[in-house]
Coordinates of N, CA and C in Angstrom, one line a residue:
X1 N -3.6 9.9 -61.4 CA -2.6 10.9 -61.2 C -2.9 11.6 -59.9
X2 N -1.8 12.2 -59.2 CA -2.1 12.3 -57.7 C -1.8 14.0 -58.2
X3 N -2.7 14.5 -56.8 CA -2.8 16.0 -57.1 C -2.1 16.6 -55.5
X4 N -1.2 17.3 -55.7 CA -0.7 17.6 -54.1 C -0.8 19.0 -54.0
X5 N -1.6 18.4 -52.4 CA -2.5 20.1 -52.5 C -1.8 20.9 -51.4
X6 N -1.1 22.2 -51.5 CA -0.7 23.1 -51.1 C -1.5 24.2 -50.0
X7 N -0.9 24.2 -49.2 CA -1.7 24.9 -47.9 C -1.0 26.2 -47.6
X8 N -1.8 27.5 -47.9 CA -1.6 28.4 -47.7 C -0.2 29.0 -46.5
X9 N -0.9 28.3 -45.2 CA -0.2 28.4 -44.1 C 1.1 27.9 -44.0
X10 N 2.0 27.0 -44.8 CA 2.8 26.2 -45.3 C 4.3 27.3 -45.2
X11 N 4.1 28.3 -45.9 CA 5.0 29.2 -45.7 C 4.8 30.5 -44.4
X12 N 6.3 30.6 -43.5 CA 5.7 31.7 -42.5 C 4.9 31.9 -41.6
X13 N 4.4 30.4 -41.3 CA 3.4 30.2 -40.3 C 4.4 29.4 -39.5
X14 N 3.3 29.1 -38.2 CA 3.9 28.9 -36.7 C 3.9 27.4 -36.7
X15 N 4.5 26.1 -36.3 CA 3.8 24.9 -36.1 C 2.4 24.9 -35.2
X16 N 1.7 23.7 -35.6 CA 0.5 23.6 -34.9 C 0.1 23.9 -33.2
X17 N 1.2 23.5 -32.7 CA 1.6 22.9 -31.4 C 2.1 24.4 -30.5
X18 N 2.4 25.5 -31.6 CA 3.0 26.6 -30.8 C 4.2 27.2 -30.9
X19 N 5.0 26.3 -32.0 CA 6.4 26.9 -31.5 C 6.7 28.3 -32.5
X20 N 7.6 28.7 -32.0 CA 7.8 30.5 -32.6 C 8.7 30.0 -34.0
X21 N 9.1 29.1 -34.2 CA 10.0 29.1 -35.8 C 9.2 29.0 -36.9
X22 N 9.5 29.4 -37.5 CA 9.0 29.9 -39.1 C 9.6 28.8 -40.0
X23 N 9.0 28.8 -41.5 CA 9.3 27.9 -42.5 C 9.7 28.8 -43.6
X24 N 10.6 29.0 -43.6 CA 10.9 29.8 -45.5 C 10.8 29.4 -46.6
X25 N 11.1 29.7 -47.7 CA 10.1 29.3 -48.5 C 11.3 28.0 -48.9
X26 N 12.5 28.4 -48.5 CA 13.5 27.7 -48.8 C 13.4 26.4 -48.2
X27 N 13.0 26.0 -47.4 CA 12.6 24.9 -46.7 C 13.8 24.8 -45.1
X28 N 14.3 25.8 -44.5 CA 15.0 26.5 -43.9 C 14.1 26.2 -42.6
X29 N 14.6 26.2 -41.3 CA 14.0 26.2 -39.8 C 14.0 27.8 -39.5
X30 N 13.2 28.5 -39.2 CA 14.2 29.7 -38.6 C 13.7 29.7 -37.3
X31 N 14.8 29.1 -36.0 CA 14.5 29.4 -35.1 C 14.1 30.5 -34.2
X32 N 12.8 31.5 -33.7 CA 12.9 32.6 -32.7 C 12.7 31.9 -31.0
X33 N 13.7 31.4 -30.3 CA 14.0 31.0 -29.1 C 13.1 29.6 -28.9
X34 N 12.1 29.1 -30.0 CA 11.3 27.3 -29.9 C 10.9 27.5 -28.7
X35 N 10.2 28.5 -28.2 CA 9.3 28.2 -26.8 C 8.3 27.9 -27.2
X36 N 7.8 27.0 -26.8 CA 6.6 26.4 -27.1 C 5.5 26.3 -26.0
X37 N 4.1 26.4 -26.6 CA 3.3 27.3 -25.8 C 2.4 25.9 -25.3
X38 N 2.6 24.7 -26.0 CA 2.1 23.5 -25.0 C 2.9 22.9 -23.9
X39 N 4.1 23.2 -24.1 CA 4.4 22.8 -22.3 C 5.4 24.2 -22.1
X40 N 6.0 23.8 -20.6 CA 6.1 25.2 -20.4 C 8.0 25.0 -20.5
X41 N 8.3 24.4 -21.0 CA 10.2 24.3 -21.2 C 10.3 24.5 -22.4
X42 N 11.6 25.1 -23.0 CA 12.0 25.1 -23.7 C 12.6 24.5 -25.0
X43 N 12.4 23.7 -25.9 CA 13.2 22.9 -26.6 C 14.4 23.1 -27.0
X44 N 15.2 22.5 -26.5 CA 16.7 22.5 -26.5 C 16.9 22.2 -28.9
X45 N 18.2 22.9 -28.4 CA 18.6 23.2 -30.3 C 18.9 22.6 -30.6
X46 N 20.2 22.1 -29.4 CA 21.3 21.2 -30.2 C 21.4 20.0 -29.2
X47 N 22.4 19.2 -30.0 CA 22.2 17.7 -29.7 C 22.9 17.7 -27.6
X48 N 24.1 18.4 -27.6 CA 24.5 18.4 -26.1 C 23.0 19.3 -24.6
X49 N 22.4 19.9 -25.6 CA 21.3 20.5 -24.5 C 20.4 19.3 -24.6
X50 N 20.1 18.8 -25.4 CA 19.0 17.6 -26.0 C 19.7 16.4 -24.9
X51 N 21.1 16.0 -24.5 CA 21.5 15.1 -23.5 C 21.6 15.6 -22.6
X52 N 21.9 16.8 -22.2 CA 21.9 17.3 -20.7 C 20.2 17.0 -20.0
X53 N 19.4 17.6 -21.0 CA 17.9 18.0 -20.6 C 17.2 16.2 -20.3
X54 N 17.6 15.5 -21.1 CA 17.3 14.1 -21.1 C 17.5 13.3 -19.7
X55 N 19.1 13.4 -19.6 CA 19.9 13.2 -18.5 C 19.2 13.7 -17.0
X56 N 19.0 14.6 -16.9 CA 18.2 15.4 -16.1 C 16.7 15.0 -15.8
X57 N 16.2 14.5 -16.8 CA 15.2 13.9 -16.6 C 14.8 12.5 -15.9
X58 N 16.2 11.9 -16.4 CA 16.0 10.7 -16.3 C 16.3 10.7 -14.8
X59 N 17.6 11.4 -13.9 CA 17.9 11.5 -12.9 C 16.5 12.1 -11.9
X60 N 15.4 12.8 -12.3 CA 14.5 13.0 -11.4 C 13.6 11.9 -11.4
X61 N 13.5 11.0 -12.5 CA 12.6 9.6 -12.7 C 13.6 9.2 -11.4
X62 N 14.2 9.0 -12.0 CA 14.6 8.0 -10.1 C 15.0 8.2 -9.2
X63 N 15.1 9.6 -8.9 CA 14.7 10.2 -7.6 C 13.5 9.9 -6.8
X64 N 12.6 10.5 -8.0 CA 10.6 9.8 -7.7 C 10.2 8.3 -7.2
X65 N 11.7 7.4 -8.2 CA 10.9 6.2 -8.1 C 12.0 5.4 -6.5
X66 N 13.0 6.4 -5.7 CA 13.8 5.7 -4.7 C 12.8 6.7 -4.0
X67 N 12.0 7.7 -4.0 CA 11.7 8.2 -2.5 C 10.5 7.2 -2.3
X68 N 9.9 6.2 -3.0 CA 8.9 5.5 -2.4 C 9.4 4.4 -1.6
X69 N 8.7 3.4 -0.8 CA 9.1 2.6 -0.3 C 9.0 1.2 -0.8
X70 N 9.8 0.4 -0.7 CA 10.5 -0.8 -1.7 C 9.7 -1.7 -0.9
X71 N 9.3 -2.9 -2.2 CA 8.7 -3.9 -1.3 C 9.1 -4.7 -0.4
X72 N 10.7 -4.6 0.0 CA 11.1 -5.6 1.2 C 11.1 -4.8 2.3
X73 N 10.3 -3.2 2.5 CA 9.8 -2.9 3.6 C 8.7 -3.3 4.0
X74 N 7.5 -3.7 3.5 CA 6.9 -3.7 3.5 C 6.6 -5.6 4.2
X75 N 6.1 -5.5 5.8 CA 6.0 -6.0 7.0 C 5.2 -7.2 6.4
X76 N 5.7 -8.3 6.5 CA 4.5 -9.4 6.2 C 4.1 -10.0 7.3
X77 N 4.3 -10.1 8.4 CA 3.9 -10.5 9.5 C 3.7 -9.6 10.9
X78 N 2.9 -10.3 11.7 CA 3.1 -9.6 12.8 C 4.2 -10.1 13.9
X79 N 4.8 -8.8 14.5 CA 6.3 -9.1 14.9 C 5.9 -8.7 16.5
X80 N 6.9 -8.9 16.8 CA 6.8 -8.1 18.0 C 7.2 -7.0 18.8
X81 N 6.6 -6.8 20.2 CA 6.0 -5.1 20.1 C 5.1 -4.3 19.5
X82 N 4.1 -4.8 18.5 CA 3.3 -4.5 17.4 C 2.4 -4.0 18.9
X83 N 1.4 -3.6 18.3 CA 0.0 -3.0 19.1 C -0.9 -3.7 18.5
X84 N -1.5 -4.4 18.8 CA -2.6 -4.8 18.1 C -4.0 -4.4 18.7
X85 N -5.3 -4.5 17.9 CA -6.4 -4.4 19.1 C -7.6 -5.2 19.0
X86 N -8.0 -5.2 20.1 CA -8.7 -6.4 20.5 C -10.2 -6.1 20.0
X87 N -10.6 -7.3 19.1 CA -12.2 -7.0 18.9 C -13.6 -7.9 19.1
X88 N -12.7 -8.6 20.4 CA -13.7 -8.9 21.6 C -14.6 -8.2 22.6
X89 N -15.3 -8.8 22.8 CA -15.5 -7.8 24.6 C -14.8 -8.6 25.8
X90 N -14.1 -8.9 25.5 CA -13.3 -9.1 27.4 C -12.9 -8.5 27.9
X91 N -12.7 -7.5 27.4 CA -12.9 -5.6 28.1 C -11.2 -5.2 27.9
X92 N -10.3 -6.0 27.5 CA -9.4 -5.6 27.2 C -9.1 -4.7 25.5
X93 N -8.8 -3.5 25.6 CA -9.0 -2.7 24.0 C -7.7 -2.8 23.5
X94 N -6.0 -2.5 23.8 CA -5.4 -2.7 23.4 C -4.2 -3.7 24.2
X95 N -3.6 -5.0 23.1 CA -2.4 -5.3 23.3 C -1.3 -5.0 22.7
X96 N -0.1 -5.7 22.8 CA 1.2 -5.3 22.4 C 1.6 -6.8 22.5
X97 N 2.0 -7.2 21.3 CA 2.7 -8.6 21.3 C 4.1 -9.0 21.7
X98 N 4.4 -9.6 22.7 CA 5.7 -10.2 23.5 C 6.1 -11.2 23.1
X99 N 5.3 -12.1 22.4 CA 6.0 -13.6 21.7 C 5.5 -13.7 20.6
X100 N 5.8 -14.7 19.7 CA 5.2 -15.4 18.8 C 5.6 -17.0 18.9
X101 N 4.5 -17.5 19.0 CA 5.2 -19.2 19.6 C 5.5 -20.2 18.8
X102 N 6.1 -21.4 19.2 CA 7.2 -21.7 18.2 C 8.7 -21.7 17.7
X103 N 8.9 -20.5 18.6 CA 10.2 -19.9 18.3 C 10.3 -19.2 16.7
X104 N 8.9 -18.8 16.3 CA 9.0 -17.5 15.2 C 9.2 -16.3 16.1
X105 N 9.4 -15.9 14.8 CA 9.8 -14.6 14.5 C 8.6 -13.1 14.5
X106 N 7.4 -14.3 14.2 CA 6.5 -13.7 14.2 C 4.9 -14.4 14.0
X107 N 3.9 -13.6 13.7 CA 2.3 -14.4 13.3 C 2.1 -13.8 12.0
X108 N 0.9 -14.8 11.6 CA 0.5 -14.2 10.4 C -0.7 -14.8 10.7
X109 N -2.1 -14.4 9.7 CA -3.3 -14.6 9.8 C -3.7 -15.6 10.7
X110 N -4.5 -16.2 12.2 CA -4.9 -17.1 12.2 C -4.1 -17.9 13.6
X111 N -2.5 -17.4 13.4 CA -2.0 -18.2 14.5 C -2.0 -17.5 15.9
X112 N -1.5 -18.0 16.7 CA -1.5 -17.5 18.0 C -0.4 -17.0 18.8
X113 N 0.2 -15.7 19.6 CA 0.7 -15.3 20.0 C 0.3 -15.1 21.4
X114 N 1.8 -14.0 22.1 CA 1.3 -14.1 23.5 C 1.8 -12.7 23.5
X115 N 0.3 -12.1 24.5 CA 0.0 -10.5 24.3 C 0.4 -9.8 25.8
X116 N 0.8 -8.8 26.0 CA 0.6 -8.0 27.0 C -0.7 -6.6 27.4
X117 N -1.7 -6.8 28.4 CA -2.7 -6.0 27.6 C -2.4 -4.5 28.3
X118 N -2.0 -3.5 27.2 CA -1.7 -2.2 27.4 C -3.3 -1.2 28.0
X119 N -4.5 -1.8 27.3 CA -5.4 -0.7 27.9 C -6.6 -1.7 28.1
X120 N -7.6 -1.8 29.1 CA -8.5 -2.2 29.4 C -9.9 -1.0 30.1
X121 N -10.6 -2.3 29.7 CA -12.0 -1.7 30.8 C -11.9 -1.8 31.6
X122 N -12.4 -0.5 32.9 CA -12.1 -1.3 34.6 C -13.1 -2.4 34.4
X123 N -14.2 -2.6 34.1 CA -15.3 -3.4 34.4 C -15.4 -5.4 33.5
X124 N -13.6 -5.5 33.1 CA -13.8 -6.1 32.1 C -12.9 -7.2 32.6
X125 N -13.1 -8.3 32.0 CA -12.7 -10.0 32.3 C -10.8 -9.3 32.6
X126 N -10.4 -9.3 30.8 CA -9.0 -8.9 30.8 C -8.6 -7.5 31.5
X127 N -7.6 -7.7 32.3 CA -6.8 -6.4 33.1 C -5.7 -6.2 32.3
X128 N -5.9 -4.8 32.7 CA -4.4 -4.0 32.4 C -3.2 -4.8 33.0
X129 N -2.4 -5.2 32.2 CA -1.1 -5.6 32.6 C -0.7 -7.4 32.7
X130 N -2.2 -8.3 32.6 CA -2.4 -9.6 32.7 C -1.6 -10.0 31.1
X131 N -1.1 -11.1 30.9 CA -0.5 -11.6 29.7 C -1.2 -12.7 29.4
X132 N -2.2 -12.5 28.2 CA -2.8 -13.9 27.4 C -2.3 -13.6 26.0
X133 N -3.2 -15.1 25.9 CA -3.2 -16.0 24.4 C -3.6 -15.0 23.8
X134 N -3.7 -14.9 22.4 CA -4.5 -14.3 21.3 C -4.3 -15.1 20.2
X135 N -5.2 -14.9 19.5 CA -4.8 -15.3 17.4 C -5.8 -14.0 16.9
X136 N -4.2 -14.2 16.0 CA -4.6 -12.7 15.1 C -5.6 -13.2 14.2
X137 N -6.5 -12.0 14.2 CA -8.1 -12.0 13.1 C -7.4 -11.5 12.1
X138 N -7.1 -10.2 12.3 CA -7.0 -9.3 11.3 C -5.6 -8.6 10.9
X139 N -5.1 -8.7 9.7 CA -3.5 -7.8 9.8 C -3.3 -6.6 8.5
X140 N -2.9 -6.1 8.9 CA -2.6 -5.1 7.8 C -1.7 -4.9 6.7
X141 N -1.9 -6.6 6.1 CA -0.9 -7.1 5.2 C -1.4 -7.4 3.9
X142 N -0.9 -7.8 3.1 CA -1.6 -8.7 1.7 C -1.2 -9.7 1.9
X143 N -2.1 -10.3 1.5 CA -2.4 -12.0 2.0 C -2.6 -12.5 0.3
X144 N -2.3 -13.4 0.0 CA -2.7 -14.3 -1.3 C -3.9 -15.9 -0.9
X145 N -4.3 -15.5 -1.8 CA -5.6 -17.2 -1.6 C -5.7 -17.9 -2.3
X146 N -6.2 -18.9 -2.1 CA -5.9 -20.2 -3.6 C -6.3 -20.0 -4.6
X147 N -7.2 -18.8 -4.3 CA -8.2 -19.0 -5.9 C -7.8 -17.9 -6.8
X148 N -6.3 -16.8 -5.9 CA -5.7 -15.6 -6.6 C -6.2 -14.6 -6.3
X149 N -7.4 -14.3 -5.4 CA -7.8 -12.8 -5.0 C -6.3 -13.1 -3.6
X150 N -6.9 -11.9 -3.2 CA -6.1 -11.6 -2.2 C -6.7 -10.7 -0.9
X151 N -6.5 -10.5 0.1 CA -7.3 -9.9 1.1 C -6.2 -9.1 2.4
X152 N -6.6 -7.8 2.7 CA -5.6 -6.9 3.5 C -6.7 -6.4 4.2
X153 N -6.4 -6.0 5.6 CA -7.4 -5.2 6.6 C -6.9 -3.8 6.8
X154 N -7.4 -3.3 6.8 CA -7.0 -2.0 7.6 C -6.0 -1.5 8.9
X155 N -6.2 -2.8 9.8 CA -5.9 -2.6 11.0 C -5.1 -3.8 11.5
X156 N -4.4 -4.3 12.4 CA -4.0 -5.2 13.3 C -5.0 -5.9 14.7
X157 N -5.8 -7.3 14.3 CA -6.5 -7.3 15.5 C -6.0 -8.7 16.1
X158 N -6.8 -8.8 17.3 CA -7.1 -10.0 17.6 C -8.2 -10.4 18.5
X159 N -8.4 -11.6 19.1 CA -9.0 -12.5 19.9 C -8.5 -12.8 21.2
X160 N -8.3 -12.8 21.8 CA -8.2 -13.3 23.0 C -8.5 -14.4 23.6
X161 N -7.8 -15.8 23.4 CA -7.8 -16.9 24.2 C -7.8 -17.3 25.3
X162 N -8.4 -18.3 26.3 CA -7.8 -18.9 27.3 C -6.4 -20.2 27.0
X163 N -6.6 -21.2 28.0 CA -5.2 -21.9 27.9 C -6.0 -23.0 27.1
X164 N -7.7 -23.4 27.1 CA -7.7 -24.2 26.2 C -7.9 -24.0 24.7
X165 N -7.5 -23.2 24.5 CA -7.8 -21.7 23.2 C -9.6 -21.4 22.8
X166 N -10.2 -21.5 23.6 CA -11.0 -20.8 23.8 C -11.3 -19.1 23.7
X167 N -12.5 -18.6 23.1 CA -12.5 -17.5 23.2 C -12.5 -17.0 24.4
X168 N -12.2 -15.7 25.4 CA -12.5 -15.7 26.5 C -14.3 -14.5 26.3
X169 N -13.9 -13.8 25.4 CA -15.1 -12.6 25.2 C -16.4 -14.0 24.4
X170 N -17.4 -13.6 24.6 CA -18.7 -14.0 23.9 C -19.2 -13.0 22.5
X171 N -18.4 -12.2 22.0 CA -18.4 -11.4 21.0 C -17.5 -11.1 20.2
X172 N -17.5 -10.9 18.7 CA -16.0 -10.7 18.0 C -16.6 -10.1 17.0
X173 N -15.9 -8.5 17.1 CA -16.7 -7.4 16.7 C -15.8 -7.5 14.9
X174 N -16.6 -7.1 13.7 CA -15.8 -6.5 12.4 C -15.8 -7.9 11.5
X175 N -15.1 -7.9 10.7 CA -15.0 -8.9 10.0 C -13.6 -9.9 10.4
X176 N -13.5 -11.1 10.0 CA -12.6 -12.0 10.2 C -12.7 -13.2 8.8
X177 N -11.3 -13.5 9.0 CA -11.3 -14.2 7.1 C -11.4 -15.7 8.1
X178 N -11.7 -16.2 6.7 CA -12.4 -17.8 6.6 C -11.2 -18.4 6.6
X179 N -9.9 -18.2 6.8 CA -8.8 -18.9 7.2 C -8.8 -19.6 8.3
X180 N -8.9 -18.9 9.1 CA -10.0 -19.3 10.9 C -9.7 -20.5 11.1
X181 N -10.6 -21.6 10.2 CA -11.2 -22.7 10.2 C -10.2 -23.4 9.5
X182 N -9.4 -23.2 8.9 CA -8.1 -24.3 8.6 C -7.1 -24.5 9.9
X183 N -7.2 -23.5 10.9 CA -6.3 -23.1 12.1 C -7.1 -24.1 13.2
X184 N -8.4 -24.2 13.1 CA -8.8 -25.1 14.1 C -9.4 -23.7 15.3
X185 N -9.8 -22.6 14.6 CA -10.2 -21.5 15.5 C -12.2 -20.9 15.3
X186 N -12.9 -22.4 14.6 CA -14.4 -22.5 14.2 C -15.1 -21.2 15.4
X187 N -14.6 -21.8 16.7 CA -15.3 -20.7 17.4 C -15.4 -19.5 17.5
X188 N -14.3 -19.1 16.8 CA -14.3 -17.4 16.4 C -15.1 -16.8 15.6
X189 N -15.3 -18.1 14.5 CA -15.8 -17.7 12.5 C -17.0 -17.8 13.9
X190 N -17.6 -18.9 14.6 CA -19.2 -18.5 14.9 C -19.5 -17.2 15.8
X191 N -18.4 -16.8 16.7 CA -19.2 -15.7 17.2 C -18.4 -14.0 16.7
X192 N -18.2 -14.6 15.5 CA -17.7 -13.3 14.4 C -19.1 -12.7 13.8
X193 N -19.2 -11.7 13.6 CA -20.4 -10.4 12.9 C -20.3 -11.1 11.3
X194 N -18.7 -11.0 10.5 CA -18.9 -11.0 9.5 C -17.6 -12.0 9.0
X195 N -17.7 -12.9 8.5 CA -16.4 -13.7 7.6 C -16.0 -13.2 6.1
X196 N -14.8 -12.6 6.1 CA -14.2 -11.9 4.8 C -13.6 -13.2 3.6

């Protein structure tokens, strides 16, 4: 036999949660304005405030979710006019990409492009204004790998070639990914600091 056990609080008390309506003994709602003291709006009464308030809601959900930016902005390659920068010492610090060869559109990890160099060292192989080779090290993209990780840099870099794609610098500062070596670019991964 089941015993149903009655709680003082049951009649004329507040719900748990805060709201100002009462229970009568009649089993009655008695609303005093449902403000409720765990969040800070009001609970709507009736069914047309209950769809306006919803409605309303739903319209700032996708407001929030159009002010971000969509993934077909988001650049997968390096295009041109980009800035990239150089993490050799051939004394050249920044280029700005003029081609991508082939007749793309652009580079992506590894291939080679043709640079314009916007800043140099005075004391340095590459001059301001000279146009070389480069292959991009580094991009500031998501990349996918065979095994399903994936790998993104911080920055936009590159290398600096001669005509026989040669490094022209004896140093290649930061890390550089192990794609390199599918490209036929071994001499980079050896005088790279670190392979990602």
């Amino acid at each position: 036999m089941r015993t149903l056990i009655s709680s003082s609080r049951s009649l004329g008390s507040t719900f748990p949660c805060g709201f100002g309506s009462s229970i009568s003994p009649f089993g009655a709602i008695e609303p005093s304005g449902l403000q409720s003291s765990c969040s800070p709006f009001t609970v709507p009464r009736t069914g047309g405030q209950l769809a306006a308030a919803s409605s309303g809601t739903a319209s700032q959900i996708s407001r929030g979710l159009n002010s971000g930016f969509s993934s077909s902005q988001i650049r997968t390659f390096i295009q041109m006019r980009i800035v990239l920068k150089v993490v050799d010492n051939s004394g050249a610090k920044k280029v700005m990409c003029i081609q991508a060869l082939k007749g793309r559109k652009g580079a992506k990890l590894g291939e080679t492009i043709v640079v314009s160099v916007k800043e140099a060292l005075p004391n340095g192989k590459a001059k301001k204004g000279n146009v070389y080779h480069a292959v991009v090290v580094r991009a500031a993209m998501q990349r996918g790998r065979c095994d399903g990780s994936e790998v993104k840099f911080d920055d936009n870099a590159c290398v600096l070639i001669d005509k026989q794609g040669q490094p022209i610098g004896t140093r290649v500062f930061g890390p550089v990914p192990h794609e390199l070596r599918k490209k036929n670019h071994v001499k980079i991964l050896t005088l790279a600091q670190h392979i990602a």
